[in-house]
CSV table of N, CA and C in Angstrom, one decimal:
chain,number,residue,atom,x,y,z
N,1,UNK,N,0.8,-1.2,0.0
N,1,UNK,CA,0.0,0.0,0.0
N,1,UNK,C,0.9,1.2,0.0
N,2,UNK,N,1.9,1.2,0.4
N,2,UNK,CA,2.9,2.2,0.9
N,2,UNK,C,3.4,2.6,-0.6
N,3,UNK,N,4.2,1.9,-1.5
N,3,UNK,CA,4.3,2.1,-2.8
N,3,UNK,C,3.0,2.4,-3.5
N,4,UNK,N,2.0,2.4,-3.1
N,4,UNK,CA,0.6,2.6,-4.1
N,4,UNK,C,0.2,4.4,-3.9
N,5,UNK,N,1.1,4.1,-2.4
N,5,UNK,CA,0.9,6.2,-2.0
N,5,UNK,C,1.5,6.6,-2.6
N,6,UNK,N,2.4,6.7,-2.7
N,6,UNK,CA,4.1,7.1,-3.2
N,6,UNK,C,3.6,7.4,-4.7
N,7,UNK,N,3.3,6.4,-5.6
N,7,UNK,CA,2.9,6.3,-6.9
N,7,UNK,C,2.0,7.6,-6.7
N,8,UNK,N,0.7,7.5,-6.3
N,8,UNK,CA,-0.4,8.3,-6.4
N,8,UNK,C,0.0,10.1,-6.0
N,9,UNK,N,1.1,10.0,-4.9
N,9,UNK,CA,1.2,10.9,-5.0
N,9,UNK,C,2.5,11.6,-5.7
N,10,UNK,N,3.1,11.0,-6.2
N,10,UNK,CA,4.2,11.2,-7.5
N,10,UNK,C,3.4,11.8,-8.4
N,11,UNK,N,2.0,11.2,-8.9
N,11,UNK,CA,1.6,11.7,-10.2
N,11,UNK,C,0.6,13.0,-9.9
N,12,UNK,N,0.2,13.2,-8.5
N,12,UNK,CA,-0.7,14.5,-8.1
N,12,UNK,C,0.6,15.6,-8.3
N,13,UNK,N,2.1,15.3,-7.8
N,13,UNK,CA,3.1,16.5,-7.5
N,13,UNK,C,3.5,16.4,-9.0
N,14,UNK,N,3.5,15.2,-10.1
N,14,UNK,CA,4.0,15.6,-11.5
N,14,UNK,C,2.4,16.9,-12.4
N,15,UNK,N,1.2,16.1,-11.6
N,15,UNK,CA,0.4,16.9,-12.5
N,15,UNK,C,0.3,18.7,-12.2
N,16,UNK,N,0.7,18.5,-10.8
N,16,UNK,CA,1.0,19.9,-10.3
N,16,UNK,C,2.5,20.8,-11.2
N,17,UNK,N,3.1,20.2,-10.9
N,17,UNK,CA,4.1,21.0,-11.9
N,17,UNK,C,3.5,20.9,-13.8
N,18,UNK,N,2.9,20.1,-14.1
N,18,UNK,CA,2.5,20.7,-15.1
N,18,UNK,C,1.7,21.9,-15.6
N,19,UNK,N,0.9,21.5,-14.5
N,19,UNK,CA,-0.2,23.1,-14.7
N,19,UNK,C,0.1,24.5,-13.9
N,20,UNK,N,1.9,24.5,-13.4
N,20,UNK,CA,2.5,25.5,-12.8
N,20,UNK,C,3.4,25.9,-14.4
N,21,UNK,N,3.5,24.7,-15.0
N,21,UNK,CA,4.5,25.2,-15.6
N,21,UNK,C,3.8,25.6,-17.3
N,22,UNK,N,2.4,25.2,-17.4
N,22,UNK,CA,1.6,25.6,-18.2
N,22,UNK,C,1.4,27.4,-18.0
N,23,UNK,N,1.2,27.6,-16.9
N,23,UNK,CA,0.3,28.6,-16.2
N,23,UNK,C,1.8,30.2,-16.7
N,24,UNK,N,2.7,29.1,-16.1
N,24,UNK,CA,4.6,30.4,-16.6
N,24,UNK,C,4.0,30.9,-18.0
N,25,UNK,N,4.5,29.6,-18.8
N,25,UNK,CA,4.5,30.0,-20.0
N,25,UNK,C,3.4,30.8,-21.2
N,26,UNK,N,1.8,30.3,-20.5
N,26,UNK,CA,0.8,31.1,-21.2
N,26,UNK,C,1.5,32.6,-21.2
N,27,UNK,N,0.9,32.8,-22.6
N,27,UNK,CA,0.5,34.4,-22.6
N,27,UNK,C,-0.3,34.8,-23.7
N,28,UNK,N,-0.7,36.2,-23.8
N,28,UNK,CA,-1.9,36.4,-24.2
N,28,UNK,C,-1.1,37.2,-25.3
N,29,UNK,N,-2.4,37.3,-26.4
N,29,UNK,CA,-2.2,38.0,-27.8
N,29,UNK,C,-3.2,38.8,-28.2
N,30,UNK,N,-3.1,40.4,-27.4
N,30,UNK,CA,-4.5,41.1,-27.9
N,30,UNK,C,-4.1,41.5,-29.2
N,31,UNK,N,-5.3,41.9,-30.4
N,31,UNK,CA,-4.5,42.5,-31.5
N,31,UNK,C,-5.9,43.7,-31.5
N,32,UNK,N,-5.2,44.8,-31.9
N,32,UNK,CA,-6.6,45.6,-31.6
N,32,UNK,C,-5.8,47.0,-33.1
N,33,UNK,N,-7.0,47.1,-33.8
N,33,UNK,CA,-7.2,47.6,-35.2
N,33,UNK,C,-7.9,48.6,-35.6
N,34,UNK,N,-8.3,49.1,-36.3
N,34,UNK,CA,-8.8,49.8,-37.3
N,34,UNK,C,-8.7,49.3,-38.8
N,35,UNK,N,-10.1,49.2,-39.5
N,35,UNK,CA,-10.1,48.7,-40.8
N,35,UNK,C,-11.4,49.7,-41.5
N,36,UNK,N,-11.1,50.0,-42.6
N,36,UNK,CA,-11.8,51.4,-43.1
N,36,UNK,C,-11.2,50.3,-44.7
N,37,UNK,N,-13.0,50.6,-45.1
N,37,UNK,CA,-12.8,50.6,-46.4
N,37,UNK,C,-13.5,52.2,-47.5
N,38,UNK,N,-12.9,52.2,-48.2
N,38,UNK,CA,-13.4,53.5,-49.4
N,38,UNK,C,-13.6,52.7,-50.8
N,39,UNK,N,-14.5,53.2,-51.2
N,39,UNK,CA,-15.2,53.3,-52.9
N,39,UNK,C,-16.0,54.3,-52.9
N,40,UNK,N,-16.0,54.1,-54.4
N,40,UNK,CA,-16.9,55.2,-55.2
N,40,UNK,C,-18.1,54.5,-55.8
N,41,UNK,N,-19.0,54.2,-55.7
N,41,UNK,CA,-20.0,53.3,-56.4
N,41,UNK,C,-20.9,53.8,-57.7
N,42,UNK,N,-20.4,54.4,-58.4
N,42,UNK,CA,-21.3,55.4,-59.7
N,42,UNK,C,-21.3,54.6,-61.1
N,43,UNK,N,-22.2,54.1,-61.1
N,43,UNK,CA,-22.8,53.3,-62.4
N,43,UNK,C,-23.9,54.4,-63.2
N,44,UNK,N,-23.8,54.8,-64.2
N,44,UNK,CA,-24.9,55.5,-64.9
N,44,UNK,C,-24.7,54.9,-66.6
N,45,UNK,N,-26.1,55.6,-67.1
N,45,UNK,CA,-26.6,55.7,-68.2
N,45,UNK,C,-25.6,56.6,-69.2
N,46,UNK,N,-25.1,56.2,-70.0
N,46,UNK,CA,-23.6,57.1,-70.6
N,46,UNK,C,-24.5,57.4,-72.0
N,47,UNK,N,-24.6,56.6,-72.9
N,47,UNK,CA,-25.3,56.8,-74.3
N,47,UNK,C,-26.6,55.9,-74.4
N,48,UNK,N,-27.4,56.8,-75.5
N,48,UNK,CA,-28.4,55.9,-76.3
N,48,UNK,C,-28.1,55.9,-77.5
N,49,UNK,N,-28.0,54.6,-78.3
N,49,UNK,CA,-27.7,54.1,-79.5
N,49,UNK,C,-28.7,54.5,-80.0
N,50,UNK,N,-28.8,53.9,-81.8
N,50,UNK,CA,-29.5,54.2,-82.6
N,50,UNK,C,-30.6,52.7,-82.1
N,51,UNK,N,-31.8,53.2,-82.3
N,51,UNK,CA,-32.7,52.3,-81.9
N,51,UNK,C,-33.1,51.8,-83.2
N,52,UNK,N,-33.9,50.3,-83.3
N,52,UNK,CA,-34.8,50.0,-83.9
N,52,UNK,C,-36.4,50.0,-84.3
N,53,UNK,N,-37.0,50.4,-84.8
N,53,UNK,CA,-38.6,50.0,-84.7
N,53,UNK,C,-38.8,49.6,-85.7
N,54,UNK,N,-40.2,49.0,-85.8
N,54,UNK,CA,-40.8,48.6,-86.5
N,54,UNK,C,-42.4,48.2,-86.1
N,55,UNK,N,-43.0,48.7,-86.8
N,55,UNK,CA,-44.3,49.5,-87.0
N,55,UNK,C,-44.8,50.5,-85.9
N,56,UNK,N,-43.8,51.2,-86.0
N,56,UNK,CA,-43.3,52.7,-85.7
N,56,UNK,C,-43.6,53.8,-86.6
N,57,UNK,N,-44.7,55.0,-86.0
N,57,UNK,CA,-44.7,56.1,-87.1
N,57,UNK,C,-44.2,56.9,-86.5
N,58,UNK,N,-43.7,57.2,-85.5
N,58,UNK,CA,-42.7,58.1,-85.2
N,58,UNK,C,-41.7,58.5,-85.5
N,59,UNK,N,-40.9,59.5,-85.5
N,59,UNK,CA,-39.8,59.5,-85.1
N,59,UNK,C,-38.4,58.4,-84.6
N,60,UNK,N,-37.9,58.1,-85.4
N,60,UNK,CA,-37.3,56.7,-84.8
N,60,UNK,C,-35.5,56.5,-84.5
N,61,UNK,N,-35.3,58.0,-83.9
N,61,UNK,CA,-33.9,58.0,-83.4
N,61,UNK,C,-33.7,58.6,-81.9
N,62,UNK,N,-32.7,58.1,-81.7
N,62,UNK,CA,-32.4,58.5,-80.2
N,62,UNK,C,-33.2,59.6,-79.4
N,63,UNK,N,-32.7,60.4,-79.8
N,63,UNK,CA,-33.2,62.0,-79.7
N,63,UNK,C,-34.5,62.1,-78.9
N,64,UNK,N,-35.3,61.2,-79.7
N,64,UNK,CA,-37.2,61.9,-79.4
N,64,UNK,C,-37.4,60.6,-78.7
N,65,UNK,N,-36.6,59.6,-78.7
N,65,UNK,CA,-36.9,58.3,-77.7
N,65,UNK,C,-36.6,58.1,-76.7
N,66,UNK,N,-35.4,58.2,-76.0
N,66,UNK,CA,-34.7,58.6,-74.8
N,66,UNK,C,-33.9,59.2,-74.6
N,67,UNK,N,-34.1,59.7,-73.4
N,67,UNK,CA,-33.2,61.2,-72.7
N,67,UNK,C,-32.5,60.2,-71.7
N,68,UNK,N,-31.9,60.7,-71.4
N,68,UNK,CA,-30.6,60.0,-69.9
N,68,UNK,C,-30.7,61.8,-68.9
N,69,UNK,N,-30.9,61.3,-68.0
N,69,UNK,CA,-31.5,62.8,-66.8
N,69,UNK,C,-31.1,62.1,-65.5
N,70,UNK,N,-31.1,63.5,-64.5
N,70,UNK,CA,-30.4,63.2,-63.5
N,70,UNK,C,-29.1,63.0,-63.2
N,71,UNK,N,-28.1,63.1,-64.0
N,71,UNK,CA,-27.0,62.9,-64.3
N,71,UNK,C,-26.6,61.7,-64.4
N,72,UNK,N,-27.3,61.0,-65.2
N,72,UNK,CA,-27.1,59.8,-65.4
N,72,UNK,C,-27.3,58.3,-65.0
N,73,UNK,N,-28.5,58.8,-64.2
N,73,UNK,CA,-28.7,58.3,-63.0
N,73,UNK,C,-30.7,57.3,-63.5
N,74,UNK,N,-30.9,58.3,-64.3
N,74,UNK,CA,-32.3,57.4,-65.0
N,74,UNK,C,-32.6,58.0,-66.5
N,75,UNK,N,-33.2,57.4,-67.4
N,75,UNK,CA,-33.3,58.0,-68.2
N,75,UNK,C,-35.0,57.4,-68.6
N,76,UNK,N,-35.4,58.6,-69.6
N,76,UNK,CA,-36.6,58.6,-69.8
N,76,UNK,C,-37.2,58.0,-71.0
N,77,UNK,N,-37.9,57.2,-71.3
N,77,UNK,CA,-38.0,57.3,-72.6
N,77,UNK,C,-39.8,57.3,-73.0
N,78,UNK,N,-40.0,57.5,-74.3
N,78,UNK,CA,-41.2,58.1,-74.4
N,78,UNK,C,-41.1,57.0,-76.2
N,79,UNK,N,-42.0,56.2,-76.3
N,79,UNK,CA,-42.6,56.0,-77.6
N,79,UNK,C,-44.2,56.0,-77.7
N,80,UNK,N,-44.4,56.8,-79.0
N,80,UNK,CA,-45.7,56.8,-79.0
N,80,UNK,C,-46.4,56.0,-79.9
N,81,UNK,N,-47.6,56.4,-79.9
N,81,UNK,CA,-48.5,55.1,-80.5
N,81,UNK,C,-47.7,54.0,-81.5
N,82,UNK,N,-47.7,52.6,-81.0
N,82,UNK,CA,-47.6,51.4,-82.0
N,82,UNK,C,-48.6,51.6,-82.9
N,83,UNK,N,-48.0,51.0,-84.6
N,83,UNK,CA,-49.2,50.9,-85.5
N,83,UNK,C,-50.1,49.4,-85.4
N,84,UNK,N,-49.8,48.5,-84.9
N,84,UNK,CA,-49.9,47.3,-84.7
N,84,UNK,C,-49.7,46.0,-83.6
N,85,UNK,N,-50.5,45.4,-83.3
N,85,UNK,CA,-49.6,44.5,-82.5
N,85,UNK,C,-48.8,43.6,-83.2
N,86,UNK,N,-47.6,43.4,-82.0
N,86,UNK,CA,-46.0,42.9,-82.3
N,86,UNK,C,-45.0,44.1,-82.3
N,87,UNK,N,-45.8,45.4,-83.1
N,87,UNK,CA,-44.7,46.8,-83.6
N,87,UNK,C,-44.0,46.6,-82.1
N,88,UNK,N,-42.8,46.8,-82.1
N,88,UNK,CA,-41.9,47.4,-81.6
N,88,UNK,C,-40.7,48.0,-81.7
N,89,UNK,N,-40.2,48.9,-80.3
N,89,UNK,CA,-38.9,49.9,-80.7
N,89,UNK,C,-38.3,49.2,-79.9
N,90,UNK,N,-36.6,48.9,-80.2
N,90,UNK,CA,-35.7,48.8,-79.4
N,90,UNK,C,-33.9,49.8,-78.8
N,91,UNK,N,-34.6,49.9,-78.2
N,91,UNK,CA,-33.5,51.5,-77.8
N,91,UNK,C,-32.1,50.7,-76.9
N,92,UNK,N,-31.0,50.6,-77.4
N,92,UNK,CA,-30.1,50.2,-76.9
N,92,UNK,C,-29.6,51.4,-76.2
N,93,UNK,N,-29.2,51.2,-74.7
N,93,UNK,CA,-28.1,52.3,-74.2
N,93,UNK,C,-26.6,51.3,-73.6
N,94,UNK,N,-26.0,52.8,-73.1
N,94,UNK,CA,-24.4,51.9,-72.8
N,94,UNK,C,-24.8,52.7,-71.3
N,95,UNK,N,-24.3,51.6,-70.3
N,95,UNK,CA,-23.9,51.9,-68.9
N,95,UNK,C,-22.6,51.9,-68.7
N,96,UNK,N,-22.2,53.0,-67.9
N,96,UNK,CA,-20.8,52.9,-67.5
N,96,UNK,C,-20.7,52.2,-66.3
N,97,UNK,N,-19.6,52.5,-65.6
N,97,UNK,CA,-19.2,52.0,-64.0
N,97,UNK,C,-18.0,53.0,-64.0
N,98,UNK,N,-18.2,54.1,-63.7
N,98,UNK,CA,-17.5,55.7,-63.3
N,98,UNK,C,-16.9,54.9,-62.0
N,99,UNK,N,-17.4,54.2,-61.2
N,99,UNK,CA,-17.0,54.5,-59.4
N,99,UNK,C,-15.6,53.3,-59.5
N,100,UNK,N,-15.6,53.1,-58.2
N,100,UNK,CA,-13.7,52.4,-58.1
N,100,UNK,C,-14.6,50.8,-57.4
N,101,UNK,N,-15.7,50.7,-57.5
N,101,UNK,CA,-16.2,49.3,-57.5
N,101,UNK,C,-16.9,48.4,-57.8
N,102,UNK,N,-16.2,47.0,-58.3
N,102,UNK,CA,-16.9,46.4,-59.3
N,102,UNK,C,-18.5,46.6,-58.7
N,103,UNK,N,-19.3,46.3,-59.9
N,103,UNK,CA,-21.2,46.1,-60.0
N,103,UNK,C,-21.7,45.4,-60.9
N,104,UNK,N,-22.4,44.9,-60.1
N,104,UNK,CA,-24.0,43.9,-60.7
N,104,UNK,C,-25.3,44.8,-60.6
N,105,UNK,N,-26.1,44.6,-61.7
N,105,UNK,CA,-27.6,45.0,-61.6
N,105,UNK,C,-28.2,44.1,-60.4
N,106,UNK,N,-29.2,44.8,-59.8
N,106,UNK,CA,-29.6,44.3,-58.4
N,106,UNK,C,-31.5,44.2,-59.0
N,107,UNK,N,-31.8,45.4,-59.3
N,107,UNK,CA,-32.9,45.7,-59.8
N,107,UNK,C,-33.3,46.7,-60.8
N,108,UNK,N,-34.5,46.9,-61.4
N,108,UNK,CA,-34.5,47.9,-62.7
N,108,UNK,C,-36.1,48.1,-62.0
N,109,UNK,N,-36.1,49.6,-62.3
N,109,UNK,CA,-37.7,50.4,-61.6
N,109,UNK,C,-37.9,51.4,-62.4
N,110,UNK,N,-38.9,50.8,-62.7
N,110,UNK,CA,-39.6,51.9,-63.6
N,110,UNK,C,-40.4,52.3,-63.1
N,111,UNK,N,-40.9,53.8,-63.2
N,111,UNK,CA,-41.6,54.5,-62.7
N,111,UNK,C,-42.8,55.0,-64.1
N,112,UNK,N,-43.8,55.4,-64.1
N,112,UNK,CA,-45.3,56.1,-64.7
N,112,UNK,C,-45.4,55.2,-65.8
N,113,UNK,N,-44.9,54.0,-65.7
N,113,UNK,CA,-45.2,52.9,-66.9
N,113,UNK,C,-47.2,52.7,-66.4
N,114,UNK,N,-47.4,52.6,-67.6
N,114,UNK,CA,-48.8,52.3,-67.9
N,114,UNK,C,-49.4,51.3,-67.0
N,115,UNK,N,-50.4,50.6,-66.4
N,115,UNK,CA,-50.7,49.4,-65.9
N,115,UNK,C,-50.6,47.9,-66.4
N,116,UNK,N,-50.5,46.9,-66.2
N,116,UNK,CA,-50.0,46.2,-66.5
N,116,UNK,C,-51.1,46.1,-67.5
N,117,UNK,N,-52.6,45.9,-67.4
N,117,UNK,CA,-53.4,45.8,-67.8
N,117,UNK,C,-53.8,45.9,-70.0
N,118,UNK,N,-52.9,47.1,-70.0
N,118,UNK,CA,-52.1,47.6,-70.9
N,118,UNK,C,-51.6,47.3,-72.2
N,119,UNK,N,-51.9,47.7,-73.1
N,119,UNK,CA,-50.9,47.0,-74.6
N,119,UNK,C,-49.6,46.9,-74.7
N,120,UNK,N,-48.9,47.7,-73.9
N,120,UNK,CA,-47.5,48.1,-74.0
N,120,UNK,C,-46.7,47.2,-73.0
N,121,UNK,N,-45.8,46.6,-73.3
N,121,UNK,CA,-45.1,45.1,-72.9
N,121,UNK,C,-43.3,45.9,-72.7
N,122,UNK,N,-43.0,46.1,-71.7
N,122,UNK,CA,-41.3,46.1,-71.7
N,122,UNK,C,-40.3,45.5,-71.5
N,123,UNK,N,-39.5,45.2,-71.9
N,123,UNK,CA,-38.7,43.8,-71.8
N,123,UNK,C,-37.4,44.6,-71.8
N,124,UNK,N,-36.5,43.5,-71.0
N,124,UNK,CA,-35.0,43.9,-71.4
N,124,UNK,C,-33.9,42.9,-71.7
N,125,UNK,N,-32.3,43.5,-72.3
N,125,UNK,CA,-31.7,41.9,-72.7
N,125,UNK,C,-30.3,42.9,-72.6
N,126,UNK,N,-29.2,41.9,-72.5
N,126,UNK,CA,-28.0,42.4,-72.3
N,126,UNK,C,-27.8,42.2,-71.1
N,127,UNK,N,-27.3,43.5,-70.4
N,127,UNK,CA,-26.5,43.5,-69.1
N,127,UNK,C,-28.2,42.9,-68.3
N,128,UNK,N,-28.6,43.4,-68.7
N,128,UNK,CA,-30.3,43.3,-67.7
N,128,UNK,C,-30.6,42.0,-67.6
N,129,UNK,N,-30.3,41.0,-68.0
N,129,UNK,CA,-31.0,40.0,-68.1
N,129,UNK,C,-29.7,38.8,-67.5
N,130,UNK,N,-28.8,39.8,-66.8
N,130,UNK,CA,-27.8,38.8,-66.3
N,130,UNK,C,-27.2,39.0,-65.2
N,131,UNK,N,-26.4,38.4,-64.3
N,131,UNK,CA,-25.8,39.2,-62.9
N,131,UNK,C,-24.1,39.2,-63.3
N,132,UNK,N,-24.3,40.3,-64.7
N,132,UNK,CA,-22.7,40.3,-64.8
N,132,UNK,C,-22.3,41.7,-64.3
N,133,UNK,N,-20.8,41.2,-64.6
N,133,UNK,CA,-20.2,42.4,-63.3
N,133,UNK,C,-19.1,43.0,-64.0
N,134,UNK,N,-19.8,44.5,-63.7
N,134,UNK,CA,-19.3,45.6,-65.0
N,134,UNK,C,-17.8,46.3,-63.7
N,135,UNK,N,-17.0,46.1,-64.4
N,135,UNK,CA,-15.7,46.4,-63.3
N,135,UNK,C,-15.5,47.7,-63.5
N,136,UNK,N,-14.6,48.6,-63.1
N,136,UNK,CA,-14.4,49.7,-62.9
N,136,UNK,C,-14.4,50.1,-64.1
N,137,UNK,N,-14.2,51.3,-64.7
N,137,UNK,CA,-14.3,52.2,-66.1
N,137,UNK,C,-14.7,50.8,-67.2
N,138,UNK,N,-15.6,49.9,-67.1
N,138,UNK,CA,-16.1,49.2,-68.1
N,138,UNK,C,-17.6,49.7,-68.4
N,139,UNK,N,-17.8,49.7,-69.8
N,139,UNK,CA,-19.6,49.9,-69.9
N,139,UNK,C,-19.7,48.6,-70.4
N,140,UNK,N,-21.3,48.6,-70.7
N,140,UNK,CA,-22.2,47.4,-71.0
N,140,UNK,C,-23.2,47.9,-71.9
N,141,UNK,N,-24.0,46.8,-72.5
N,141,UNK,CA,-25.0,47.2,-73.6
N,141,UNK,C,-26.3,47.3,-72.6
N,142,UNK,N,-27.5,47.2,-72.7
N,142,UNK,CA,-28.7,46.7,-72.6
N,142,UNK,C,-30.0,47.9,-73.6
N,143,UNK,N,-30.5,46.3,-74.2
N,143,UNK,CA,-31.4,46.7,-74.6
N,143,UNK,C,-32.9,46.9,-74.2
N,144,UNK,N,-33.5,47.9,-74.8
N,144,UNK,CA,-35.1,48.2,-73.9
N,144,UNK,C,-35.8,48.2,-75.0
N,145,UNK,N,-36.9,46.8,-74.7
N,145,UNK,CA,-37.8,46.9,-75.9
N,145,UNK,C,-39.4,47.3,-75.4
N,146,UNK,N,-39.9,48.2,-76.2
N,146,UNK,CA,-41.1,48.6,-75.6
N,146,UNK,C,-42.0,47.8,-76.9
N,147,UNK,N,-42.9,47.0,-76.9
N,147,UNK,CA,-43.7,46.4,-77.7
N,147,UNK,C,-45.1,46.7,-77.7
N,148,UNK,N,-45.8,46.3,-78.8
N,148,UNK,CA,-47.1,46.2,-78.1
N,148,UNK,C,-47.6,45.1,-78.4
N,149,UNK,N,-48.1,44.5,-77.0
N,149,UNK,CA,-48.3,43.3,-76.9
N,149,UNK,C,-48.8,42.2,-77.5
N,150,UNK,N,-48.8,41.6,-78.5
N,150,UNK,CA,-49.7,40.8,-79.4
N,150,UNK,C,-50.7,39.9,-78.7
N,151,UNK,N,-50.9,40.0,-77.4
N,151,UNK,CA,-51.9,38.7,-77.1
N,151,UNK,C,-53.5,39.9,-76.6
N,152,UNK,N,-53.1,41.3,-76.6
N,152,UNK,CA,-54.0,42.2,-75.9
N,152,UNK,C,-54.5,42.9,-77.5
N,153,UNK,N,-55.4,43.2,-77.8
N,153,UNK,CA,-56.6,43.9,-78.5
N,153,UNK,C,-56.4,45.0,-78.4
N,154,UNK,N,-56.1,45.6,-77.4
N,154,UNK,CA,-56.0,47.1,-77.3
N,154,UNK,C,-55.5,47.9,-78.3
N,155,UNK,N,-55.4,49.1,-78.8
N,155,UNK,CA,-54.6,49.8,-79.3
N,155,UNK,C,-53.1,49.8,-78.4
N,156,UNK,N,-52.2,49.7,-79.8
N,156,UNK,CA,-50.8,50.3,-78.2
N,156,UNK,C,-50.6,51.6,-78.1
N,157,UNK,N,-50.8,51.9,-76.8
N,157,UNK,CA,-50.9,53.5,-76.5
N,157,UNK,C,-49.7,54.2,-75.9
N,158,UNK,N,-49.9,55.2,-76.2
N,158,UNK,CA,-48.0,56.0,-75.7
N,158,UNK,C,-47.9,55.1,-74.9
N,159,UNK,N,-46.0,55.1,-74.4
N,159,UNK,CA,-45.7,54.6,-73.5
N,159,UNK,C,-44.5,55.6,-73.2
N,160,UNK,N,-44.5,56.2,-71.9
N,160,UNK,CA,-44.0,57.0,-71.1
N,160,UNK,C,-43.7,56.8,-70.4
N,161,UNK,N,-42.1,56.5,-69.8
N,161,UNK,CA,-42.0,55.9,-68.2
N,161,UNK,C,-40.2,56.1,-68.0
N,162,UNK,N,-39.9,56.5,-66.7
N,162,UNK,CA,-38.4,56.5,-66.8
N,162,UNK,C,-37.6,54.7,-65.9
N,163,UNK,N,-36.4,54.8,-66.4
N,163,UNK,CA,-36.0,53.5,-65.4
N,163,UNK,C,-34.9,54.1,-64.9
N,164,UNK,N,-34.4,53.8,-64.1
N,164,UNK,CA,-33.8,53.8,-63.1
N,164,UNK,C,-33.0,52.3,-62.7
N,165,UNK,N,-31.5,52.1,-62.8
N,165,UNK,CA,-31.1,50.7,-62.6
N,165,UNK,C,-30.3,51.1,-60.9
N,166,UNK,N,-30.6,49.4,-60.3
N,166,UNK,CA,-30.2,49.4,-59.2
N,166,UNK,C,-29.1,48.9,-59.1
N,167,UNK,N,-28.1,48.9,-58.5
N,167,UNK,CA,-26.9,48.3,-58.8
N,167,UNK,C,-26.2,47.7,-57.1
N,168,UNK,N,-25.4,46.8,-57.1
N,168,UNK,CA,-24.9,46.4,-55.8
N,168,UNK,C,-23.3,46.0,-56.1
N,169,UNK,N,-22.8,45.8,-54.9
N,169,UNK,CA,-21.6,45.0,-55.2
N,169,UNK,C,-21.3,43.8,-55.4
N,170,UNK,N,-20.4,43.9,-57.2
N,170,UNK,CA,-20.2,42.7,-57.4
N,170,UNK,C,-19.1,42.2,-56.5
N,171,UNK,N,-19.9,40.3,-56.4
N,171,UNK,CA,-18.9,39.3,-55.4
N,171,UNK,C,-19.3,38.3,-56.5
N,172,UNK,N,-17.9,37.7,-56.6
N,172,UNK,CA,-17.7,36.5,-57.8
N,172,UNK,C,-18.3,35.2,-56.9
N,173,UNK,N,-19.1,34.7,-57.4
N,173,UNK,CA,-19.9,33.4,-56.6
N,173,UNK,C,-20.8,33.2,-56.4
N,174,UNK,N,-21.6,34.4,-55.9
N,174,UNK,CA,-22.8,34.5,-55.6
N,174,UNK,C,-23.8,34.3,-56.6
């Protein structure tokens, strides 16, 4: 029994010097920071190309189709009466990315567009129709087609409305 102490307490006085000699050597690692990030986030409407229509009696150039207002920030566009259903115009513009960080379209809003109810159908294709990511000083295409609807009876009636694109930060992955 006497050697059974001895043992037992050998390994209480070895465990003890270990967590004396754990206890020396700890030490601590505060790290304390400051992290600041900066960009410029400015995506706008730069040009309107030469559009297409077809059964269009208007006017069928840039000019009397879309305006870019706001500084670049929404642009307006205005076609009036379709001769037909199917007629439609397609108004290509270029988006820049002015700011110092990459972007993706998030959302497109248009504002005083007609009711859905409506002959007039808007559609878009290009940058709009994808979550690509326009990097710093790069533009993009997207096209805006204002149609009149072929499945609705109606006459197609002006259509008048501005858009506005939403933009977020591009992250490759997502």
């Amino acid at each position: 029994m006497k050697r059974q102490n001895i043992i037992a307490i050998g390994v209480i006085v070895f465990a003890v010097i270990i967590v004396v000699g754990y206890a020396l050597f700890q030490e601590s690692l505060n790290i304390t920071g400051t992290a600041t990030a900066a960009g410029d986030f400015n995506v706008d409407f730069t040009e309107v190309g030469s559009p297409t229509c077809k059964g269009y009696s208007g006017t069928c150039d840039a000019e009397s189709l879309a305006t870019i207002q706001g500084g670049g920030n929404t642009l307006n566009v205005t076609v009036n009466k379709l001769d037909y259903p199917s007629a439609y115009v397609i108004i290509p513009v270029t988006i820049t990315n002015k700011g110092s960080i990459s972007a993706e379209l998030s959302e497109i809003r248009e504002t005083n567009l007609a009711p859905e109810d409506k002959a007039i159908k808007v559609t878009y294709s290009g940058v709009a129709a994808s979550d690509t990511e326009i990097r710093t000083g790069e533009t993009q295409t997207m096209n805006i087609k204002v149609e009149w609807d072929p499945e609705k009876n109606e006459p197609g009636e002006q259509a008048s409305f501005n858009i506005e694109l939403v933009y977020e930060q591009y992250v490759a992955g997502n």
